[in-house]
């Protein structure tokens, strides 16, 4: 067969189906969700002068009052386009730990 249905003059669609086990599919979905919603306490990581993000070795955790505040946590993922962050919000960021 050349991919053309001679009787109707229509091209047949060739599809390649890949079978994926449900466990593998579920693991991939969970991994993607984890990457999108991963959070860390503020101050757990720092940005070096060279721009590299590293674990803050002096971070010992949040105190009891700060651990209850939503503002004490940040998403830890690849940064979205920073052009969309308004200037007022950027002015309040600490460049060493808010990146």
XYZ file of C-alpha atoms in Angstrom:
99
model
C 0.000 0.000 0.000
C 1.392 3.387 -0.985
C -0.559 5.320 1.625
C -3.330 6.280 -0.793
C -6.765 4.706 -0.682
C -7.398 4.116 -4.396
C -11.118 3.586 -3.931
C -11.708 6.998 -2.331
C -8.655 8.914 -3.562
C -7.787 9.941 -0.003
C -4.438 9.751 1.716
C -4.305 7.372 4.640
C -2.961 8.773 7.886
C 0.050 6.937 9.200
C 0.252 7.033 12.972
C 2.980 5.757 15.215
C 1.592 4.628 18.527
C 3.921 4.281 21.476
C 2.688 2.092 24.287
C 3.567 3.404 27.742
C 2.942 1.517 30.943
C 0.531 3.250 33.297
C 3.155 3.247 36.069
C 5.671 5.026 33.800
C 3.081 7.582 32.681
C 2.059 8.277 36.268
C 5.696 8.662 37.357
C 6.283 11.200 34.568
C 3.185 13.203 35.539
C 4.196 13.234 39.220
C 7.730 14.328 38.308
C 6.384 17.208 36.197
C 4.015 18.335 38.965
C 6.832 18.166 41.520
C 9.048 20.322 39.300
C 6.298 22.923 38.897
C 5.340 23.230 42.584
C 8.609 22.565 44.435
C 8.921 25.031 47.331
C 11.768 25.862 49.696
C 12.027 28.082 52.775
C 13.315 31.597 52.178
C 17.043 31.675 52.815
C 17.704 27.969 52.197
C 19.590 28.821 49.005
C 21.752 31.801 48.076
C 22.962 33.253 44.814
C 26.728 33.660 44.546
C 28.487 36.622 42.940
C 28.937 34.521 39.804
C 25.164 33.915 39.630
C 25.269 30.271 40.707
C 22.538 29.131 43.134
C 23.912 27.075 46.023
C 22.690 25.689 49.347
C 23.032 28.201 52.167
C 25.314 26.355 54.609
C 24.388 28.724 57.437
C 20.625 28.142 57.053
C 19.290 26.290 60.104
C 15.599 26.516 59.313
C 12.788 28.959 59.901
C 11.759 30.031 63.366
C 8.352 28.991 64.670
C 6.675 32.263 63.682
C 8.122 32.444 60.171
C 7.361 28.828 59.306
C 3.643 29.636 59.565
C 3.843 32.489 57.028
C 3.281 31.819 53.355
C 5.737 34.598 52.459
C 8.545 32.540 54.043
C 8.486 30.063 51.149
C 9.376 30.328 47.468
C 8.938 28.232 44.360
C 12.222 26.570 43.494
C 12.153 26.032 39.747
C 13.474 27.582 36.576
C 12.603 31.229 36.648
C 9.869 32.528 34.359
C 10.461 35.593 32.224
C 11.497 38.261 34.749
C 10.326 41.024 32.390
C 6.793 40.230 33.580
C 7.605 40.929 37.241
C 6.619 44.471 38.091
C 9.252 46.922 39.304
C 7.624 47.442 42.706
C 7.818 43.718 43.458
C 11.439 43.587 42.281
C 12.387 46.530 44.529
C 11.429 44.550 47.642
C 13.520 41.482 46.740
C 16.798 40.667 48.447
C 19.035 39.816 45.475
C 21.059 37.286 47.510
C 18.150 35.059 48.484
C 15.158 36.162 46.375
C 15.978 35.089 42.841
